[in-house]
């Protein structure tokens, strides 16, 4: 049995309070961080910027007209999805649809089936045709102020209005077109099957920016405030839900269409979800280290030949053929002299003669190789080095 | 706290109820329940403080050899403890599988051995011992690390000891103690013996011949009890790598082989590693020398400073008073011109015999012989220039009377020893 005294154990960890005291700064920092994060999240909730939305107080919004309608006792309710409209009494409700060109065909069908009054802010050929307004849309190049010039009471009351952006051109006679600039109208109204469809094609009329010009306010309030309830929907192209039509199909109509991949067996989604959670658990399992890494103090790694290689690069950049050749000649002479026993202190002629004798070559040849002019370029350097190599191999031949 | 693979497996089982009920809520709830269970298990696990450990590490091991460090684990608590320990070491300590599982009843101990094959010379330090205890459900447990300092000294490899037998044989030949009939070389008078035909007539001792009436000759033997001072330069230039190892490692090999040889030859060896100040020293006599030298040189590392040669001359002067062989294991290159090496050698040579050993770089040889392309020619030129400069310095040192040995890393140790034997045979020590 081993004595307990020489065994090392982990010291009991500090208590919660001690840990909190030690990590006070960290806790404060974390709290501050969370606070800043919360502030940022709250602060970043900028106002509604959707054009024609009743919550939008900017130039392109319609908050002003909604405010005025509310002041006149009209209940204005904006819905994010068409399916949330849930109109209880179509005869006392105006459904306002902004940007109808973004409605899906099925949404448009649901609007057509809806029995109550509808106001379109903006237009599209499909929606006009579906709702029985004999007109097509046409662009307006220059805004112009025009008179109502029609029999519609709302338009007459408004007097004048600006035709801008988009207008309507009549294709039949089912609709009453007002504020005509040439043959392009800013406003149209058609009554069919007991309901009125009003089209304000020049949408800038009802925006905050232009509501106070000409007779826009009168026109908007009269056109939109016919009933005590207004349901306001801005189409955005992402919403696929349908307008509920009370009475059709015994009350509640389908409000949402959800795409379900029916290729996969049921429960696949939740199984994948469970697997994803398992992957998180597995990540924690693998990420928890069995103790810390141990640091290794590494030595300096410098190769001894670095300096020589640096010098080689300098020679190359300067194309120092002469210097390279001189070094190689001297080194070759040193090696050959050592081989045939000529000490370094001997003069040039002695060394040349000794090498010439050993290699069996003329002395002038050897003298030119060892002491001749410096080569001018790479090719000459290569030739000289090959000659030196050949000479050296002859001298070193056993 | 840690979790085991069983927790993951249990979480993965949540796929079954999730698929059957087709509800994400069920999947989420299942995983939450598993995590809660794991937390409970970790809370129920025995505290890590109930595990006691002790490291038993061998004092030293030679580089490339394998040793084993042992870790004793004891259960100091009241319950049975299942868990694992990790015996962490530096990567260069070459510890093998350092994780050990254990299951200990109350009061029981277990010893785990971790094989170690160090890959670097010097002191290798242990990291923390990490203890994991498993909970009763094996889902999770506690984990803590504790510092259990331990050190393994890795001695130099001394790969050159394979050269020792042949050098010892040569030493005996010089000594005249060999079975082969060879005359002992050297300069120290040994004894008189009868002349036999074949003896050098110059060795006849005429005074003894006259006294004895028979022709007798003197025999000689090499000097004994000479002093050898090995100086390892561990400054800037020793840090450069030649092949795989720094120059210093080749110097260490050379000093070990020379120390082994010279102490067998009856000389007194002392060694010092020096850059600006003395880094290590060994000066024992007899068989203790080699152990002391290996221990001392094990932790010497090259430092990036200029060597202080005048200080070394003073150091050698203070260590030895009589004429000695001073072996300088350093680097001979152009920097010797202004670093003061030449002046130091000149100063030492006045009182001692100096032997300068330097490691050559095989890469320079390869560069000189490289003819691959035009760029290689410039490389050859630069390498030739470096070679000439070194040769010039070596010549200058030889002119001062010093012996210069330039050799490739693996050849330095035997080359230095050969030069030592030659000096000894010539009686120049």
mmCIF file of C-alpha atoms in Angstrom, chain B residues 73-303:
data_model
loop_
_atom_site.group_PDB
_atom_site.id
_atom_site.type_symbol
_atom_site.label_atom_id
_atom_site.label_comp_id
_atom_site.label_asym_id
_atom_site.label_seq_id
_atom_site.Cartn_x
_atom_site.Cartn_y
_atom_site.Cartn_z
ATOM 1 C CA UNK B 73 -2.959 6.014 -9.678
ATOM 2 C CA UNK B 74 -4.606 5.429 -6.302
ATOM 3 C CA UNK B 75 -8.224 5.518 -5.241
ATOM 4 C CA UNK B 76 -8.341 7.585 -2.057
ATOM 5 C CA UNK B 77 -12.129 7.753 -1.909
ATOM 6 C CA UNK B 78 -14.764 5.451 -0.411
ATOM 7 C CA UNK B 79 -16.345 4.197 -3.595
ATOM 8 C CA UNK B 80 -15.061 2.350 -6.625
ATOM 9 C CA UNK B 81 -13.818 4.791 -9.228
ATOM 10 C CA UNK B 82 -13.918 4.170 -12.951
ATOM 11 C CA UNK B 83 -12.207 6.608 -15.207
ATOM 12 C CA UNK B 84 -9.125 7.419 -17.187
ATOM 13 C CA UNK B 85 -5.876 9.307 -16.789
ATOM 14 C CA UNK B 86 -3.730 11.028 -19.367
ATOM 15 C CA UNK B 87 -0.014 11.256 -18.721
ATOM 16 C CA UNK B 88 0.839 14.257 -20.895
ATOM 17 C CA UNK B 89 4.385 14.985 -22.063
ATOM 18 C CA UNK B 90 5.989 17.339 -24.518
ATOM 19 C CA UNK B 91 5.675 16.056 -28.089
ATOM 20 C CA UNK B 92 9.455 15.640 -28.404
ATOM 21 C CA UNK B 93 9.468 13.369 -25.347
ATOM 22 C CA UNK B 94 8.007 10.802 -27.746
ATOM 23 C CA UNK B 95 5.495 9.447 -25.247
ATOM 24 C CA UNK B 96 3.437 6.692 -26.813
ATOM 25 C CA UNK B 97 -0.133 5.982 -25.849
ATOM 26 C CA UNK B 98 -0.490 8.191 -22.806
ATOM 27 C CA UNK B 99 -4.162 7.498 -22.007
ATOM 28 C CA UNK B 100 -4.982 4.790 -19.539
ATOM 29 C CA UNK B 101 -8.380 3.590 -18.335
ATOM 30 C CA UNK B 102 -8.721 2.374 -14.782
ATOM 31 C CA UNK B 103 -11.264 0.875 -12.461
ATOM 32 C CA UNK B 104 -10.129 0.910 -8.850
ATOM 33 C CA UNK B 105 -11.863 -0.340 -5.762
ATOM 34 C CA UNK B 106 -11.493 1.600 -2.540
ATOM 35 C CA UNK B 107 -7.861 1.895 -1.518
ATOM 36 C CA UNK B 108 -6.617 0.158 -4.650
ATOM 37 C CA UNK B 109 -3.738 1.412 -6.773
ATOM 38 C CA UNK B 110 -2.642 0.803 -10.319
ATOM 39 C CA UNK B 111 0.560 1.661 -12.180
ATOM 40 C CA UNK B 112 0.541 2.603 -15.823
ATOM 41 C CA UNK B 113 3.646 2.691 -17.938
ATOM 42 C CA UNK B 114 4.003 4.979 -20.895
ATOM 43 C CA UNK B 115 6.798 4.159 -23.343
ATOM 44 C CA UNK B 116 8.914 7.126 -24.331
ATOM 45 C CA UNK B 117 11.340 7.510 -27.191
ATOM 46 C CA UNK B 118 12.595 11.094 -27.048
ATOM 47 C CA UNK B 119 13.361 12.811 -30.306
ATOM 48 C CA UNK B 120 15.374 15.728 -28.967
ATOM 49 C CA UNK B 121 18.287 16.180 -26.617
ATOM 50 C CA UNK B 122 17.838 18.179 -23.422
ATOM 51 C CA UNK B 123 15.355 18.262 -20.585
ATOM 52 C CA UNK B 124 11.908 17.038 -21.566
ATOM 53 C CA UNK B 125 9.196 18.190 -19.220
ATOM 54 C CA UNK B 126 5.893 16.566 -18.400
ATOM 55 C CA UNK B 127 2.591 18.320 -18.817
ATOM 56 C CA UNK B 128 -0.364 18.028 -16.524
ATOM 57 C CA UNK B 129 -1.914 14.758 -15.434
ATOM 58 C CA UNK B 130 -5.570 14.838 -16.437
ATOM 59 C CA UNK B 131 -8.045 12.732 -14.464
ATOM 60 C CA UNK B 132 -11.472 11.715 -15.668
ATOM 61 C CA UNK B 133 -13.942 9.947 -13.436
ATOM 62 C CA UNK B 134 -17.041 8.364 -14.938
ATOM 63 C CA UNK B 135 -20.511 8.659 -13.479
ATOM 64 C CA UNK B 136 -22.555 5.588 -12.569
ATOM 65 C CA UNK B 137 -24.429 5.724 -15.889
ATOM 66 C CA UNK B 138 -21.221 6.049 -17.967
ATOM 67 C CA UNK B 139 -22.781 8.981 -19.759
ATOM 68 C CA UNK B 140 -20.610 11.735 -18.367
ATOM 69 C CA UNK B 141 -18.181 12.485 -15.597
ATOM 70 C CA UNK B 142 -15.804 14.937 -14.040
ATOM 71 C CA UNK B 143 -12.469 16.016 -15.434
ATOM 72 C CA UNK B 144 -9.650 17.954 -13.828
ATOM 73 C CA UNK B 145 -5.961 18.398 -14.561
ATOM 74 C CA UNK B 146 -3.246 18.650 -11.982
ATOM 75 C CA UNK B 147 0.352 19.673 -12.234
ATOM 76 C CA UNK B 148 2.691 16.810 -11.459
ATOM 77 C CA UNK B 149 6.095 18.156 -12.454
ATOM 78 C CA UNK B 150 8.483 15.638 -13.889
ATOM 79 C CA UNK B 151 11.576 15.852 -16.022
ATOM 80 C CA UNK B 152 13.384 13.418 -18.239
ATOM 81 C CA UNK B 153 16.925 14.332 -19.163
ATOM 82 C CA UNK B 154 17.740 13.176 -22.650
ATOM 83 C CA UNK B 155 21.447 12.650 -23.028
ATOM 84 C CA UNK B 156 23.292 13.096 -26.321
ATOM 85 C CA UNK B 157 23.063 10.105 -28.574
ATOM 86 C CA UNK B 158 26.845 9.462 -28.729
ATOM 87 C CA UNK B 159 26.395 7.716 -32.039
ATOM 88 C CA UNK B 160 30.133 8.071 -32.631
ATOM 89 C CA UNK B 161 30.904 5.539 -29.919
ATOM 90 C CA UNK B 162 31.006 2.925 -32.659
ATOM 91 C CA UNK B 163 34.308 4.520 -33.656
ATOM 92 C CA UNK B 164 35.750 4.003 -30.194
ATOM 93 C CA UNK B 165 36.994 0.368 -30.473
ATOM 94 C CA UNK B 166 39.092 1.050 -33.583
ATOM 95 C CA UNK B 167 40.590 4.189 -32.013
ATOM 96 C CA UNK B 168 41.390 2.301 -28.813
ATOM 97 C CA UNK B 169 43.166 -0.329 -30.869
ATOM 98 C CA UNK B 170 45.237 2.381 -32.523
ATOM 99 C CA UNK B 171 45.976 3.793 -29.100
ATOM 100 C CA UNK B 172 47.308 0.456 -27.901
ATOM 101 C CA UNK B 173 49.466 0.190 -31.005
ATOM 102 C CA UNK B 174 50.956 3.571 -30.222
ATOM 103 C CA UNK B 175 51.332 2.531 -26.639
ATOM 104 C CA UNK B 176 53.257 -0.596 -27.604
ATOM 105 C CA UNK B 177 50.954 -2.758 -25.539
ATOM 106 C CA UNK B 178 49.489 -4.585 -28.461
ATOM 107 C CA UNK B 179 49.895 -8.243 -29.224
ATOM 108 C CA UNK B 180 51.173 -7.309 -32.651
ATOM 109 C CA UNK B 181 54.918 -6.667 -32.740
ATOM 110 C CA UNK B 182 54.981 -2.942 -33.058
ATOM 111 C CA UNK B 183 57.393 -0.600 -31.455
ATOM 112 C CA UNK B 184 55.839 1.837 -29.054
ATOM 113 C CA UNK B 185 55.847 5.314 -30.407
ATOM 114 C CA UNK B 186 56.019 8.417 -28.288
ATOM 115 C CA UNK B 187 58.688 10.398 -26.586
ATOM 116 C CA UNK B 188 58.528 9.431 -22.948
ATOM 117 C CA UNK B 189 61.284 7.048 -21.785
ATOM 118 C CA UNK B 190 59.811 3.736 -20.745
ATOM 119 C CA UNK B 191 62.525 1.111 -20.133
ATOM 120 C CA UNK B 192 65.695 -0.567 -21.439
ATOM 121 C CA UNK B 193 65.723 -3.917 -23.104
ATOM 122 C CA UNK B 194 68.114 -6.099 -25.071
ATOM 123 C CA UNK B 195 68.771 -5.204 -28.642
ATOM 124 C CA UNK B 196 67.245 -7.513 -31.197
ATOM 125 C CA UNK B 197 68.025 -7.426 -34.868
ATOM 126 C CA UNK B 198 65.699 -4.967 -36.558
ATOM 127 C CA UNK B 199 65.716 -2.379 -33.818
ATOM 128 C CA UNK B 200 66.543 1.158 -34.805
ATOM 129 C CA UNK B 201 70.192 1.694 -34.111
ATOM 130 C CA UNK B 202 69.432 5.247 -33.068
ATOM 131 C CA UNK B 203 67.546 3.841 -30.106
ATOM 132 C CA UNK B 204 70.687 2.138 -28.656
ATOM 133 C CA UNK B 205 71.463 3.419 -25.208
ATOM 134 C CA UNK B 206 75.246 3.573 -25.201
ATOM 135 C CA UNK B 207 75.618 4.271 -21.509
ATOM 136 C CA UNK B 208 73.577 1.200 -20.611
ATOM 137 C CA UNK B 209 75.450 -0.860 -23.209
ATOM 138 C CA UNK B 210 78.742 0.107 -21.653
ATOM 139 C CA UNK B 211 77.504 -0.772 -18.169
ATOM 140 C CA UNK B 212 75.910 -4.092 -19.105
ATOM 141 C CA UNK B 213 78.335 -5.335 -21.733
ATOM 142 C CA UNK B 214 75.436 -6.128 -24.005
ATOM 143 C CA UNK B 215 73.720 -3.867 -26.467
ATOM 144 C CA UNK B 216 70.551 -2.444 -24.994
ATOM 145 C CA UNK B 217 68.004 -0.107 -26.533
ATOM 146 C CA UNK B 218 65.679 2.399 -24.980
ATOM 147 C CA UNK B 219 61.972 1.967 -25.458
ATOM 148 C CA UNK B 220 59.577 4.829 -25.409
ATOM 149 C CA UNK B 221 55.919 5.225 -24.739
ATOM 150 C CA UNK B 222 53.504 8.053 -25.314
ATOM 151 C CA UNK B 223 53.214 10.671 -22.629
ATOM 152 C CA UNK B 224 50.557 10.070 -20.054
ATOM 153 C CA UNK B 225 48.709 12.401 -17.715
ATOM 154 C CA UNK B 226 48.536 15.149 -20.297
ATOM 155 C CA UNK B 227 45.724 17.604 -20.041
ATOM 156 C CA UNK B 228 43.043 17.873 -22.713
ATOM 157 C CA UNK B 229 40.646 20.825 -22.610
ATOM 158 C CA UNK B 230 37.639 20.431 -24.899
ATOM 159 C CA UNK B 231 35.877 23.719 -25.629
ATOM 160 C CA UNK B 232 32.472 23.638 -27.344
ATOM 161 C CA UNK B 233 31.501 26.859 -28.977
ATOM 162 C CA UNK B 234 27.733 27.100 -28.397
ATOM 163 C CA UNK B 235 27.296 30.599 -29.767
ATOM 164 C CA UNK B 236 25.508 31.884 -32.851
ATOM 165 C CA UNK B 237 27.175 29.778 -35.526
ATOM 166 C CA UNK B 238 26.539 26.532 -33.649
ATOM 167 C CA UNK B 239 22.797 27.041 -34.004
ATOM 168 C CA UNK B 240 22.900 26.697 -37.791
ATOM 169 C CA UNK B 241 21.643 23.399 -39.072
ATOM 170 C CA UNK B 242 23.871 21.114 -41.035
ATOM 171 C CA UNK B 243 21.839 18.245 -42.366
ATOM 172 C CA UNK B 244 19.164 17.606 -39.740
ATOM 173 C CA UNK B 245 20.970 18.711 -36.625
ATOM 174 C CA UNK B 246 22.616 21.906 -35.447
ATOM 175 C CA UNK B 247 26.395 22.128 -35.649
ATOM 176 C CA UNK B 248 26.454 21.908 -31.861
ATOM 177 C CA UNK B 249 25.298 18.283 -31.964
ATOM 178 C CA UNK B 250 28.273 17.263 -34.099
ATOM 179 C CA UNK B 251 30.554 19.118 -31.660
ATOM 180 C CA UNK B 252 28.983 17.240 -28.746
ATOM 181 C CA UNK B 253 29.552 13.914 -30.486
ATOM 182 C CA UNK B 254 33.177 14.851 -31.092
ATOM 183 C CA UNK B 255 33.762 15.935 -27.510
ATOM 184 C CA UNK B 256 32.187 12.737 -26.148
ATOM 185 C CA UNK B 257 34.300 10.486 -28.349
ATOM 186 C CA UNK B 258 37.459 12.452 -27.640
ATOM 187 C CA UNK B 259 36.784 12.409 -23.910
ATOM 188 C CA UNK B 260 36.220 8.644 -23.956
ATOM 189 C CA UNK B 261 39.400 8.061 -25.926
ATOM 190 C CA UNK B 262 41.639 10.480 -24.052
ATOM 191 C CA UNK B 263 40.549 9.273 -20.631
ATOM 192 C CA UNK B 264 41.416 5.716 -21.701
ATOM 193 C CA UNK B 265 44.780 6.985 -22.907
ATOM 194 C CA UNK B 266 45.482 8.201 -19.404
ATOM 195 C CA UNK B 267 45.033 11.889 -20.104
ATOM 196 C CA UNK B 268 43.023 14.200 -17.928
ATOM 197 C CA UNK B 269 40.064 15.613 -19.809
ATOM 198 C CA UNK B 270 37.922 18.565 -18.952
ATOM 199 C CA UNK B 271 35.231 20.051 -21.125
ATOM 200 C CA UNK B 272 33.468 23.358 -21.218
ATOM 201 C CA UNK B 273 30.639 24.736 -23.299
ATOM 202 C CA UNK B 274 31.073 28.400 -23.910
ATOM 203 C CA UNK B 275 29.444 31.319 -25.696
ATOM 204 C CA UNK B 276 29.893 34.545 -23.739
ATOM 205 C CA UNK B 277 29.988 32.750 -20.407
ATOM 206 C CA UNK B 278 30.501 29.140 -19.489
ATOM 207 C CA UNK B 279 27.298 27.178 -20.099
ATOM 208 C CA UNK B 280 28.368 23.755 -18.898
ATOM 209 C CA UNK B 281 31.443 22.140 -17.473
ATOM 210 C CA UNK B 282 32.715 18.636 -16.769
ATOM 211 C CA UNK B 283 36.065 17.976 -15.161
ATOM 212 C CA UNK B 284 35.845 14.661 -13.308
ATOM 213 C CA UNK B 285 38.558 12.135 -13.569
ATOM 214 C CA UNK B 286 38.216 8.472 -14.274
ATOM 215 C CA UNK B 287 35.048 6.682 -15.306
ATOM 216 C CA UNK B 288 32.794 9.344 -13.775
ATOM 217 C CA UNK B 289 33.843 11.733 -16.512
ATOM 218 C CA UNK B 290 31.697 10.316 -19.279
ATOM 219 C CA UNK B 291 28.529 10.381 -17.192
ATOM 220 C CA UNK B 292 29.227 13.884 -16.017
ATOM 221 C CA UNK B 293 30.033 15.066 -19.511
ATOM 222 C CA UNK B 294 26.871 13.563 -21.024
ATOM 223 C CA UNK B 295 24.757 15.105 -18.242
ATOM 224 C CA UNK B 296 26.413 18.471 -18.647
ATOM 225 C CA UNK B 297 26.156 18.576 -22.422
ATOM 226 C CA UNK B 298 22.587 17.255 -22.510
ATOM 227 C CA UNK B 299 21.044 20.622 -21.781
ATOM 228 C CA UNK B 300 23.438 22.814 -23.719
ATOM 229 C CA UNK B 301 21.647 24.740 -26.432
ATOM 230 C CA UNK B 302 23.132 27.105 -28.947
ATOM 231 C CA UNK B 303 22.392 30.729 -28.162
#
